[in-house]
mmCIF file of C-alpha atoms in Angstrom:
data_model
loop_
_atom_site.group_PDB
_atom_site.id
_atom_site.type_symbol
_atom_site.label_atom_id
_atom_site.label_comp_id
_atom_site.label_asym_id
_atom_site.label_seq_id
_atom_site.Cartn_x
_atom_site.Cartn_y
_atom_site.Cartn_z
ATOM 1 C CA MET A 1375 0.000 0.000 0.000
ATOM 2 C CA GLY A 1376 1.195 3.473 -0.778
ATOM 3 C CA ASP A 1377 3.308 4.191 -3.823
ATOM 4 C CA LEU A 1378 4.329 7.013 -6.139
ATOM 5 C CA GLU A 1379 0.843 7.245 -7.652
ATOM 6 C CA SER A 1380 -1.065 7.241 -4.358
ATOM 7 C CA HIS A 1381 1.102 10.099 -3.029
ATOM 8 C CA ASP A 1382 1.565 12.082 -6.242
ATOM 9 C CA GLY A 1383 -1.112 14.648 -5.403
ATOM 10 C CA THR A 1384 0.274 15.195 -1.918
ATOM 11 C CA CYS A 1385 3.813 15.618 -3.229
ATOM 12 C CA ARG A 1386 2.664 18.089 -5.879
ATOM 13 C CA ARG A 1387 0.661 20.054 -3.300
ATOM 14 C CA LEU A 1388 3.628 20.158 -0.925
ATOM 15 C CA ALA A 1389 5.924 21.365 -3.707
ATOM 16 C CA ARG A 1390 3.495 24.101 -4.691
ATOM 17 C CA ILE A 1391 2.532 25.310 -1.212
ATOM 18 C CA ALA A 1392 6.045 25.195 0.280
ATOM 19 C CA ASP A 1393 7.733 26.313 -2.962
ATOM 20 C CA VAL A 1394 10.242 23.461 -2.773
ATOM 21 C CA ALA A 1395 11.431 20.702 -5.078
ATOM 22 C CA VAL A 1396 9.935 17.352 -4.004
ATOM 23 C CA LEU A 1397 11.495 14.041 -4.941
ATOM 24 C CA ALA A 1398 9.311 11.024 -4.159
ATOM 25 C CA VAL A 1399 11.162 7.790 -3.411
ATOM 26 C CA ASP A 1400 10.058 4.510 -4.956
ATOM 27 C CA TYR A 1401 11.682 2.457 -2.192
ATOM 28 C CA ARG A 1402 11.642 -1.318 -1.947
ATOM 29 C CA LEU A 1403 8.569 -2.707 -0.239
ATOM 30 C CA ALA A 1404 8.043 -5.458 2.314
ATOM 31 C CA PRO A 1405 7.509 -8.366 2.507
ATOM 32 C CA GLU A 1406 9.838 -9.019 -0.425
ATOM 33 C CA HIS A 1407 12.278 -6.504 1.059
ATOM 34 C CA PRO A 1408 11.841 -6.368 4.854
ATOM 35 C CA GLY A 1409 13.247 -3.621 7.041
ATOM 36 C CA PRO A 1410 15.590 -1.876 6.836
ATOM 37 C CA ALA A 1411 15.726 -2.142 2.986
ATOM 38 C CA ALA A 1412 13.455 0.894 2.521
ATOM 39 C CA VAL A 1413 15.615 2.899 4.947
ATOM 40 C CA GLU A 1414 18.687 2.064 2.865
ATOM 41 C CA ASP A 1415 16.850 3.224 -0.273
ATOM 42 C CA THR A 1416 15.860 6.466 1.440
ATOM 43 C CA VAL A 1417 19.424 7.133 2.576
ATOM 44 C CA GLY A 1418 20.737 6.419 -0.927
ATOM 45 C CA THR A 1419 18.171 8.740 -2.485
ATOM 46 C CA PHE A 1420 19.028 11.504 -0.009
ATOM 47 C CA VAL A 1421 22.737 11.257 -0.869
ATOM 48 C CA TRP A 1422 21.935 11.310 -4.600
ATOM 49 C CA ALA A 1423 19.550 14.278 -4.195
ATOM 50 C CA ARG A 1424 22.159 16.222 -2.268
ATOM 51 C CA GLN A 1425 24.651 15.670 -5.079
ATOM 52 C CA HIS A 1426 22.092 16.714 -7.735
ATOM 53 C CA LEU A 1427 20.226 19.390 -5.812
ATOM 54 C CA GLN A 1428 20.589 22.176 -8.368
ATOM 55 C CA GLU A 1429 19.587 19.875 -11.246
ATOM 56 C CA LEU A 1430 16.432 19.025 -9.288
ATOM 57 C CA GLY A 1431 15.561 22.687 -8.830
ATOM 58 C CA GLY A 1432 16.403 22.648 -5.145
ATOM 59 C CA ASP A 1433 17.857 25.459 -3.114
ATOM 60 C CA PRO A 1434 21.409 24.722 -1.902
ATOM 61 C CA GLU A 1435 20.887 27.204 0.946
ATOM 62 C CA ALA A 1436 17.876 25.234 2.197
ATOM 63 C CA GLY A 1437 19.504 21.826 1.791
ATOM 64 C CA VAL A 1438 17.618 18.550 1.618
ATOM 65 C CA ALA A 1439 14.851 17.654 4.054
ATOM 66 C CA LEU A 1440 13.067 14.347 4.558
ATOM 67 C CA ALA A 1441 9.311 13.900 4.805
ATOM 68 C CA GLY A 1442 6.876 11.059 5.148
ATOM 69 C CA ASP A 1443 3.503 10.013 6.420
ATOM 70 C CA SER A 1444 2.728 6.900 8.463
ATOM 71 C CA SER A 1445 5.365 4.284 7.520
ATOM 72 C CA GLY A 1446 7.059 6.966 5.405
ATOM 73 C CA GLY A 1447 7.427 8.995 8.590
ATOM 74 C CA ALA A 1448 9.266 6.069 10.159
ATOM 75 C CA LEU A 1449 11.531 5.856 7.107
ATOM 76 C CA ALA A 1450 12.281 9.586 7.242
ATOM 77 C CA VAL A 1451 13.303 9.411 10.906
ATOM 78 C CA LEU A 1452 15.352 6.234 10.501
ATOM 79 C CA ALA A 1453 17.120 7.619 7.433
ATOM 80 C CA ALA A 1454 17.810 10.890 9.286
ATOM 81 C CA VAL A 1455 19.366 8.928 12.171
ATOM 82 C CA ARG A 1456 21.661 7.052 9.758
ATOM 83 C CA LEU A 1457 22.523 10.176 7.815
ATOM 84 C CA HIS A 1458 23.323 12.119 10.976
ATOM 85 C CA ALA A 1459 25.597 9.302 12.153
ATOM 86 C CA GLY A 1460 27.392 9.602 8.787
ATOM 87 C CA GLY A 1461 27.769 13.386 9.041
ATOM 88 C CA MET A 1462 24.974 14.316 6.586
ATOM 89 C CA THR A 1463 22.093 15.572 8.714
ATOM 90 C CA PRO A 1464 19.025 16.571 6.673
ATOM 91 C CA SER A 1465 17.950 20.213 6.918
ATOM 92 C CA ALA A 1466 14.518 19.339 8.375
ATOM 93 C CA LEU A 1467 11.984 16.581 8.953
ATOM 94 C CA LEU A 1468 8.285 16.717 8.071
ATOM 95 C CA LEU A 1469 6.406 13.845 9.694
ATOM 96 C CA ALA A 1470 2.673 13.254 9.354
ATOM 97 C CA TYR A 1471 1.231 10.706 11.803
ATOM 98 C CA PRO A 1472 4.467 8.689 11.804
ATOM 99 C CA ASN A 1473 4.562 5.001 12.661
ATOM 100 C CA ALA A 1474 7.224 5.578 15.291
ATOM 101 C CA ASP A 1475 7.136 2.460 17.460
ATOM 102 C CA MET A 1476 6.914 -0.944 15.801
ATOM 103 C CA THR A 1477 5.914 -2.532 19.125
ATOM 104 C CA LEU A 1478 2.482 -0.890 18.648
ATOM 105 C CA LEU A 1479 2.059 -0.654 22.430
ATOM 106 C CA GLY A 1480 0.534 2.858 22.473
ATOM 107 C CA ASP A 1481 -2.958 3.048 23.980
ATOM 108 C CA SER A 1482 -4.257 4.736 20.829
ATOM 109 C CA VAL A 1483 -3.708 1.527 18.828
ATOM 110 C CA ALA A 1484 -6.415 -0.148 20.913
ATOM 111 C CA GLN A 1485 -8.544 2.991 21.429
ATOM 112 C CA GLU A 1486 -8.569 4.262 17.838
ATOM 113 C CA GLY A 1487 -7.707 1.097 15.908
ATOM 114 C CA HIS A 1488 -11.286 0.329 14.880
ATOM 115 C CA GLY A 1489 -13.661 2.285 12.670
ATOM 116 C CA TRP A 1490 -11.434 5.249 11.821
ATOM 117 C CA GLY A 1491 -9.926 3.955 8.566
ATOM 118 C CA LEU A 1492 -6.777 2.302 9.899
ATOM 119 C CA GLU A 1493 -7.472 -0.884 11.794
ATOM 120 C CA ALA A 1494 -5.221 -2.189 14.585
ATOM 121 C CA ASP A 1495 -5.110 -5.637 12.943
ATOM 122 C CA ASP A 1496 -3.938 -4.039 9.679
ATOM 123 C CA LEU A 1497 -1.214 -2.156 11.555
ATOM 124 C CA ARG A 1498 0.016 -5.395 13.118
ATOM 125 C CA TRP A 1499 0.018 -7.039 9.674
ATOM 126 C CA PHE A 1500 2.015 -4.142 8.173
ATOM 127 C CA VAL A 1501 4.606 -4.401 10.938
ATOM 128 C CA GLU A 1502 4.841 -8.190 10.432
ATOM 129 C CA GLN A 1503 5.630 -7.598 6.751
ATOM 130 C CA TRP A 1504 8.253 -4.957 7.600
ATOM 131 C CA LEU A 1505 9.709 -7.072 10.432
ATOM 132 C CA PRO A 1506 9.114 -10.813 9.976
ATOM 133 C CA ASP A 1507 11.087 -11.372 13.217
ATOM 134 C CA PRO A 1508 8.869 -10.051 16.061
ATOM 135 C CA ASP A 1509 11.923 -9.794 18.324
ATOM 136 C CA ARG A 1510 13.106 -6.830 16.203
ATOM 137 C CA CYS A 1511 10.120 -4.550 16.938
ATOM 138 C CA ASP A 1512 12.225 -2.517 19.363
ATOM 139 C CA ASP A 1513 15.367 -2.585 17.201
ATOM 140 C CA PRO A 1514 16.623 1.011 16.735
ATOM 141 C CA GLN A 1515 17.441 0.268 13.085
ATOM 142 C CA VAL A 1516 13.766 -0.306 12.279
ATOM 143 C CA SER A 1517 11.761 1.423 15.041
ATOM 144 C CA PRO A 1518 12.271 5.198 15.453
ATOM 145 C CA ALA A 1519 11.101 5.328 19.076
ATOM 146 C CA HIS A 1520 14.035 3.114 20.019
ATOM 147 C CA ALA A 1521 16.680 4.984 18.010
ATOM 148 C CA ASP A 1522 19.133 7.637 19.169
ATOM 149 C CA LEU A 1523 17.375 10.809 18.015
ATOM 150 C CA ALA A 1524 20.001 13.268 19.249
ATOM 151 C CA GLY A 1525 21.251 15.667 16.609
ATOM 152 C CA LEU A 1526 18.269 15.360 14.292
ATOM 153 C CA PRO A 1527 17.149 18.520 12.456
ATOM 154 C CA PRO A 1528 14.191 20.789 13.225
ATOM 155 C CA THR A 1529 11.034 18.726 12.902
ATOM 156 C CA LEU A 1530 7.421 19.457 12.049
ATOM 157 C CA LEU A 1531 5.321 16.548 13.301
ATOM 158 C CA ALA A 1532 1.548 16.169 12.946
ATOM 159 C CA THR A 1533 -0.670 13.716 14.775
ATOM 160 C CA ALA A 1534 -4.420 13.170 14.528
ATOM 161 C CA GLU A 1535 -6.876 12.622 17.372
ATOM 162 C CA HIS A 1536 -8.482 9.452 16.000
ATOM 163 C CA ASP A 1537 -5.343 7.899 14.509
ATOM 164 C CA PRO A 1538 -4.155 4.631 16.053
ATOM 165 C CA LEU A 1539 -0.589 5.963 15.637
ATOM 166 C CA ARG A 1540 -1.385 9.105 17.656
ATOM 167 C CA ASP A 1541 0.292 8.096 20.920
ATOM 168 C CA GLU A 1542 3.520 6.958 19.316
ATOM 169 C CA GLY A 1543 3.652 10.169 17.262
ATOM 170 C CA ASN A 1544 3.057 12.245 20.401
ATOM 171 C CA ALA A 1545 5.742 10.264 22.226
ATOM 172 C CA LEU A 1546 8.169 10.746 19.327
ATOM 173 C CA ALA A 1547 7.634 14.516 19.476
ATOM 174 C CA GLN A 1548 8.489 14.445 23.183
ATOM 175 C CA GLN A 1549 11.505 12.167 22.661
ATOM 176 C CA LEU A 1550 12.845 14.576 20.057
ATOM 177 C CA ARG A 1551 12.362 17.537 22.421
ATOM 178 C CA ASP A 1552 14.024 15.615 25.256
ATOM 179 C CA VAL A 1553 17.233 15.279 23.216
ATOM 180 C CA GLY A 1554 17.212 18.932 22.177
ATOM 181 C CA VAL A 1555 15.608 18.756 18.741
ATOM 182 C CA GLU A 1556 13.468 21.758 17.797
ATOM 183 C CA VAL A 1557 9.966 20.357 17.292
ATOM 184 C CA GLN A 1558 6.758 21.947 16.130
ATOM 185 C CA HIS A 1559 3.998 19.466 16.974
ATOM 186 C CA VAL A 1560 0.581 19.959 15.420
ATOM 187 C CA GLN A 1561 -2.145 17.898 17.053
ATOM 188 C CA ASN A 1562 -5.384 17.683 15.074
#
């Protein structure tokens, strides 16, 4: 679920409203390519985009940011962690209702995981595809809430009241603040 076509309108809208160049990543998908394959693809695309920023119509002064919604939010954070460790911190993060904790232990999974469009059972299935080994759900390489978030760039993070991922997104915003990351958290 989710691909270049399903997110084309959102990417175009973001490019127009924010007046930025947007490069959508056609990363490898689970279950054929379990985590962290998509993170590796995101990191590789970031490095390529940084090298070709002017060709893409990007602003060298602004740098390259990472953005994603739901599982894409997880990928953006995990890629930012890897990039920062390698000395290439993105300029910003834009995260919309990120899937931040693959353990899915937040209360909102149970409270909001029925009847609001994203079912708790579907979430568990998605995580099983991403991580066939359930013992890896708290692995910092594949679960943002368990990663070292220090040094990440300014972050805009949005969560939604009736989203099963709400609590883990709220917790991620606080974790980022706790390690000194500038966070603007929009709660809808």
